[in-house]
Amino acid sequence: MMMMTSRWSKNNRASVDERRAVFHRYGQLSASSRHDDEVRQMLADPLIWLQKYTKTKDSHWREAGALSPYRPFPNKAYFRPMVEVFQKQPVLFVEKSRDMMISWLFVGLFTHAAMTTPGIEVVFQSQKEEKAFELVDYAKVLCEQQDERLRRAYPLKSRIQARGTLEFAHGSRVIGIPGGGDQIRSYHPWGLFQDEAAFMPEAGESYNHAVPVCQKIVVVSSAGPGWFADFVNDCP
């Protein structure tokens, strides 16, 4: 059996430079460990991440008397139950009104999932391509405005991103697509977020195509007749 011994001893003491190098390396390892712990704590809860470690963009910030368009995500009593259901259920249908910020909440939750999970694809679908791209733009703001330590830990694939696409260096991406029953068939997403589904004539067809491949589906809409209303009203 071979025993490993230190090359330093009472008769062969480490030089000052060697000691400094060891302490420097130890300091680096300790700092790296602390950094990793801090990053894990900031991302452990997606709602806390939204409310404390990144900011949203409010286009009505002047009317609200704010100093900047970038502000922390608000704290509403119904956010926490929705986050818990999102984490537990593979499929979620939500009826909303315009001022509840439900769409922005789920954009944040899906963005958090894409950022923290390598190699997954998330699709945001809305009636018009421009609206779907707005949802992706919101996700980009969340990434750009988050704590610098998180930006370093989860870098983007490129500083310049195509419109309607958010890509991370670890292979995950968020894509915006317009309504249309066949649109989803061009992708193989981990997650699908359908916004204002009551106003997408082929939302049900898109949903049916997504069910076999997606692990997480959220369908959201304000009131309107059609497939979404029928689906929600038929639920027990």
Short mmCIF file of C-alpha atoms in Angstrom, two decimals:
data_model
loop_
_atom_site.label_atom_id
_atom_site.label_comp_id
_atom_site.label_asym_id
_atom_site.label_seq_id
_atom_site.Cartn_x
_atom_site.Cartn_y
_atom_site.Cartn_z
CA MET A 1 0.00 0.00 0.00
CA MET A 2 1.32 3.45 -0.95
CA MET A 3 0.78 6.28 1.52
CA MET A 4 0.52 9.87 0.30
CA THR A 5 2.50 12.40 2.32
CA SER A 6 2.89 16.13 2.08
CA ARG A 7 6.07 17.42 0.47
CA TRP A 8 6.23 19.99 3.24
CA SER A 9 7.57 19.11 6.69
CA LYS A 10 9.28 20.69 9.67
CA ASN A 11 12.51 20.45 7.77
CA ASN A 12 11.07 21.51 4.45
CA ARG A 13 8.63 24.31 5.10
CA ALA A 14 6.53 25.87 2.38
CA SER A 15 7.77 29.16 1.09
CA VAL A 16 5.80 32.35 1.63
CA ASP A 17 4.73 32.37 -2.02
CA GLU A 18 3.59 28.75 -1.82
CA ARG A 19 1.55 29.47 1.31
CA ARG A 20 -0.03 32.48 -0.32
CA ALA A 21 -0.95 30.39 -3.36
CA VAL A 22 -2.64 27.77 -1.16
CA PHE A 23 -4.59 30.39 0.79
CA HIS A 24 -5.58 32.12 -2.44
CA ARG A 25 -6.86 28.87 -3.93
CA TYR A 26 -8.74 28.07 -0.72
CA GLY A 27 -10.32 31.51 -0.83
CA GLN A 28 -11.38 30.98 -4.43
CA LEU A 29 -12.99 27.64 -3.63
CA SER A 30 -14.79 29.10 -0.61
CA ALA A 31 -16.04 32.08 -2.63
CA SER A 32 -17.21 29.78 -5.42
CA SER A 33 -19.10 27.61 -2.94
CA ARG A 34 -20.75 30.67 -1.36
CA HIS A 35 -21.68 31.97 -4.82
CA ASP A 36 -23.27 28.64 -5.79
CA ASP A 37 -25.26 28.59 -2.53
CA GLU A 38 -26.47 32.15 -3.10
CA VAL A 39 -27.56 31.36 -6.66
CA ARG A 40 -29.45 28.25 -5.51
CA GLN A 41 -31.23 30.25 -2.80
CA MET A 42 -32.25 33.00 -5.22
CA LEU A 43 -33.72 30.48 -7.65
CA ALA A 44 -35.21 27.97 -5.20
CA ASP A 45 -38.63 29.62 -5.38
CA PRO A 46 -39.73 31.03 -8.76
CA LEU A 47 -42.09 33.56 -7.16
CA ILE A 48 -39.38 34.86 -4.83
CA TRP A 49 -37.10 35.10 -7.86
CA LEU A 50 -39.70 37.21 -9.64
CA GLN A 51 -40.35 39.46 -6.67
CA LYS A 52 -36.85 39.91 -5.23
CA TYR A 53 -34.15 39.03 -7.74
CA THR A 54 -35.40 40.44 -11.03
CA LYS A 55 -37.64 43.23 -12.32
CA THR A 56 -40.50 43.61 -14.76
CA LYS A 57 -41.12 46.39 -17.25
CA ASP A 58 -44.19 48.53 -16.67
CA SER A 59 -45.22 50.54 -19.73
CA HIS A 60 -47.44 52.71 -17.51
CA TRP A 61 -44.71 53.62 -15.04
CA ARG A 62 -45.09 57.38 -15.53
CA GLU A 63 -48.83 57.27 -14.77
CA ALA A 64 -48.01 55.27 -11.65
CA GLY A 65 -45.50 57.91 -10.52
CA ALA A 66 -42.58 55.48 -10.59
CA LEU A 67 -38.98 56.58 -11.19
CA SER A 68 -38.23 53.81 -13.68
CA PRO A 69 -40.17 51.40 -15.94
CA TYR A 70 -38.35 48.51 -14.24
CA ARG A 71 -39.95 47.45 -10.98
CA PRO A 72 -40.17 44.31 -8.81
CA PHE A 73 -42.95 41.88 -9.67
CA PRO A 74 -45.98 42.72 -7.48
CA ASN A 75 -47.15 40.68 -4.52
CA LYS A 76 -50.75 39.56 -4.91
CA ALA A 77 -52.43 37.08 -2.60
CA TYR A 78 -53.47 34.70 -5.38
CA PHE A 79 -49.97 34.36 -6.89
CA ARG A 80 -48.70 31.83 -4.34
CA PRO A 81 -51.58 29.31 -4.79
CA MET A 82 -51.16 29.56 -8.57
CA VAL A 83 -47.43 28.88 -8.35
CA GLU A 84 -48.09 25.82 -6.19
CA VAL A 85 -50.66 24.46 -8.64
CA PHE A 86 -48.32 25.17 -11.57
CA GLN A 87 -45.59 23.13 -9.89
CA LYS A 88 -47.88 20.19 -9.10
CA GLN A 89 -50.13 19.88 -12.14
CA PRO A 90 -49.06 19.00 -15.71
CA VAL A 91 -52.07 20.85 -17.23
CA LEU A 92 -53.65 24.04 -15.93
CA PHE A 93 -56.57 26.12 -17.27
CA VAL A 94 -57.01 29.60 -15.79
CA GLU A 95 -59.81 32.12 -16.30
CA LYS A 96 -58.59 35.68 -15.85
CA SER A 97 -59.39 39.36 -16.15
CA ARG A 98 -57.07 41.93 -17.69
CA ASP A 99 -55.68 43.45 -14.47
CA MET A 100 -54.74 40.25 -12.66
CA MET A 101 -51.26 39.92 -14.27
CA ILE A 102 -51.89 36.20 -14.74
CA SER A 103 -50.25 36.05 -18.17
CA TRP A 104 -47.12 37.78 -16.87
CA LEU A 105 -46.98 35.43 -13.88
CA PHE A 106 -46.95 32.33 -16.10
CA VAL A 107 -44.44 33.87 -18.49
CA GLY A 108 -42.22 34.30 -15.43
CA LEU A 109 -42.73 30.73 -14.24
CA PHE A 110 -41.97 29.24 -17.67
CA THR A 111 -38.94 31.51 -18.06
CA HIS A 112 -37.63 30.37 -14.68
CA ALA A 113 -38.09 26.74 -15.77
CA ALA A 114 -36.27 27.28 -19.08
CA MET A 115 -33.44 29.18 -17.40
CA THR A 116 -32.83 26.61 -14.66
CA THR A 117 -33.37 23.44 -16.72
CA PRO A 118 -30.86 22.75 -19.52
CA GLY A 119 -32.04 21.56 -22.90
CA ILE A 120 -35.78 22.20 -22.75
CA GLU A 121 -38.03 24.11 -25.14
CA VAL A 122 -40.96 26.31 -24.10
CA VAL A 123 -43.52 27.67 -26.57
CA PHE A 124 -45.61 30.79 -25.98
CA GLN A 125 -48.67 30.90 -28.26
CA SER A 126 -51.09 33.76 -28.76
CA GLN A 127 -53.59 34.73 -31.45
CA LYS A 128 -51.16 36.97 -33.33
CA GLU A 129 -47.41 36.52 -33.76
CA GLU A 130 -46.77 40.04 -32.47
CA LYS A 131 -48.54 39.26 -29.20
CA ALA A 132 -46.62 36.00 -28.80
CA PHE A 133 -43.39 37.93 -29.39
CA GLU A 134 -44.42 40.41 -26.68
CA LEU A 135 -44.59 37.52 -24.22
CA VAL A 136 -41.05 36.48 -25.20
CA ASP A 137 -39.89 40.10 -24.91
CA TYR A 138 -41.21 40.09 -21.36
CA ALA A 139 -39.20 36.94 -20.64
CA LYS A 140 -36.10 38.66 -22.03
CA VAL A 141 -36.64 41.60 -19.66
CA LEU A 142 -36.78 39.23 -16.69
CA CYS A 143 -33.44 37.72 -17.72
CA GLU A 144 -31.81 41.07 -18.44
CA GLN A 145 -32.99 42.70 -15.21
CA GLN A 146 -32.17 39.89 -12.81
CA ASP A 147 -29.35 39.86 -10.30
CA GLU A 148 -25.92 39.92 -11.95
CA ARG A 149 -24.94 36.68 -10.21
CA LEU A 150 -27.83 34.93 -11.92
CA ARG A 151 -26.95 36.41 -15.31
CA ARG A 152 -23.45 34.97 -14.95
CA ALA A 153 -24.70 31.59 -13.73
CA TYR A 154 -27.25 31.25 -16.57
CA PRO A 155 -25.89 33.19 -19.55
CA LEU A 156 -27.75 33.66 -22.78
CA LYS A 157 -26.54 31.95 -25.94
CA SER A 158 -25.87 35.33 -27.54
CA ARG A 159 -26.18 38.99 -26.64
CA ILE A 160 -28.21 39.49 -29.81
CA GLN A 161 -31.32 37.30 -29.91
CA ALA A 162 -33.79 36.86 -32.76
CA ARG A 163 -37.19 38.46 -32.26
CA GLY A 164 -39.56 36.02 -30.65
CA THR A 165 -36.78 33.76 -29.35
CA LEU A 166 -34.93 33.59 -26.04
CA GLU A 167 -32.03 31.11 -26.04
CA PHE A 168 -29.79 30.12 -23.14
CA ALA A 169 -26.21 28.92 -23.45
CA HIS A 170 -27.13 25.55 -21.88
CA GLY A 171 -29.51 24.73 -24.75
CA SER A 172 -32.92 25.75 -23.46
CA ARG A 173 -35.06 28.22 -25.38
CA VAL A 174 -38.37 30.07 -25.32
CA ILE A 175 -40.19 30.63 -28.64
CA GLY A 176 -43.24 32.71 -29.54
CA ILE A 177 -45.65 31.41 -32.18
CA PRO A 178 -48.99 32.63 -33.56
CA GLY A 179 -52.29 30.83 -33.24
CA GLY A 180 -53.03 27.98 -35.61
CA GLY A 181 -53.67 24.31 -35.06
CA ASP A 182 -50.56 23.14 -36.91
CA GLN A 183 -48.11 25.72 -35.53
CA ILE A 184 -47.14 23.61 -32.54
CA ARG A 185 -46.33 20.59 -34.72
CA SER A 186 -43.08 22.20 -35.85
CA TYR A 187 -41.73 21.92 -32.30
CA HIS A 188 -41.26 19.32 -29.59
CA PRO A 189 -41.68 21.48 -26.48
CA TRP A 190 -41.36 20.63 -22.83
CA GLY A 191 -43.89 23.34 -22.05
CA LEU A 192 -46.70 25.26 -23.78
CA PHE A 193 -48.28 28.50 -22.63
CA GLN A 194 -51.41 29.52 -24.53
CA ASP A 195 -52.47 33.11 -23.82
CA GLU A 196 -56.00 34.36 -24.54
CA ALA A 197 -56.98 30.94 -25.83
CA ALA A 198 -60.66 31.92 -26.14
CA PHE A 199 -59.67 34.19 -29.01
CA MET A 200 -57.62 31.58 -30.92
CA PRO A 201 -60.05 29.67 -33.18
CA GLU A 202 -57.74 26.64 -33.37
CA ALA A 203 -56.55 26.67 -29.76
CA GLY A 204 -58.12 23.28 -29.09
CA GLU A 205 -56.30 21.69 -32.00
CA SER A 206 -52.98 23.14 -30.83
CA TYR A 207 -53.66 21.85 -27.34
CA ASN A 208 -54.40 18.36 -28.66
CA HIS A 209 -51.10 18.32 -30.56
CA ALA A 210 -49.24 19.47 -27.44
CA VAL A 211 -50.66 16.97 -24.94
CA PRO A 212 -48.60 13.95 -26.13
CA VAL A 213 -45.26 15.81 -25.99
CA CYS A 214 -45.50 18.52 -23.32
CA GLN A 215 -44.81 17.96 -19.65
CA LYS A 216 -46.32 21.31 -18.67
CA ILE A 217 -49.27 23.08 -20.33
CA VAL A 218 -50.95 26.27 -19.14
CA VAL A 219 -53.97 27.67 -20.97
CA VAL A 220 -55.13 31.15 -19.95
CA SER A 221 -57.88 33.43 -21.22
CA SER A 222 -60.28 36.19 -20.37
CA ALA A 223 -63.96 35.54 -21.06
CA GLY A 224 -64.99 34.57 -24.56
CA PRO A 225 -67.07 31.88 -26.27
CA GLY A 226 -65.55 28.83 -27.91
CA TRP A 227 -63.31 25.89 -27.10
CA PHE A 228 -61.74 27.41 -23.98
CA ALA A 229 -65.10 28.28 -22.40
CA ASP A 230 -66.54 24.87 -23.26
CA PHE A 231 -63.50 23.07 -21.83
CA VAL A 232 -63.54 25.04 -18.58
CA ASN A 233 -67.33 24.74 -18.12
CA ASP A 234 -67.20 20.97 -18.71
CA CYS A 235 -64.60 20.47 -15.98
CA PRO A 236 -66.07 19.01 -12.77
#
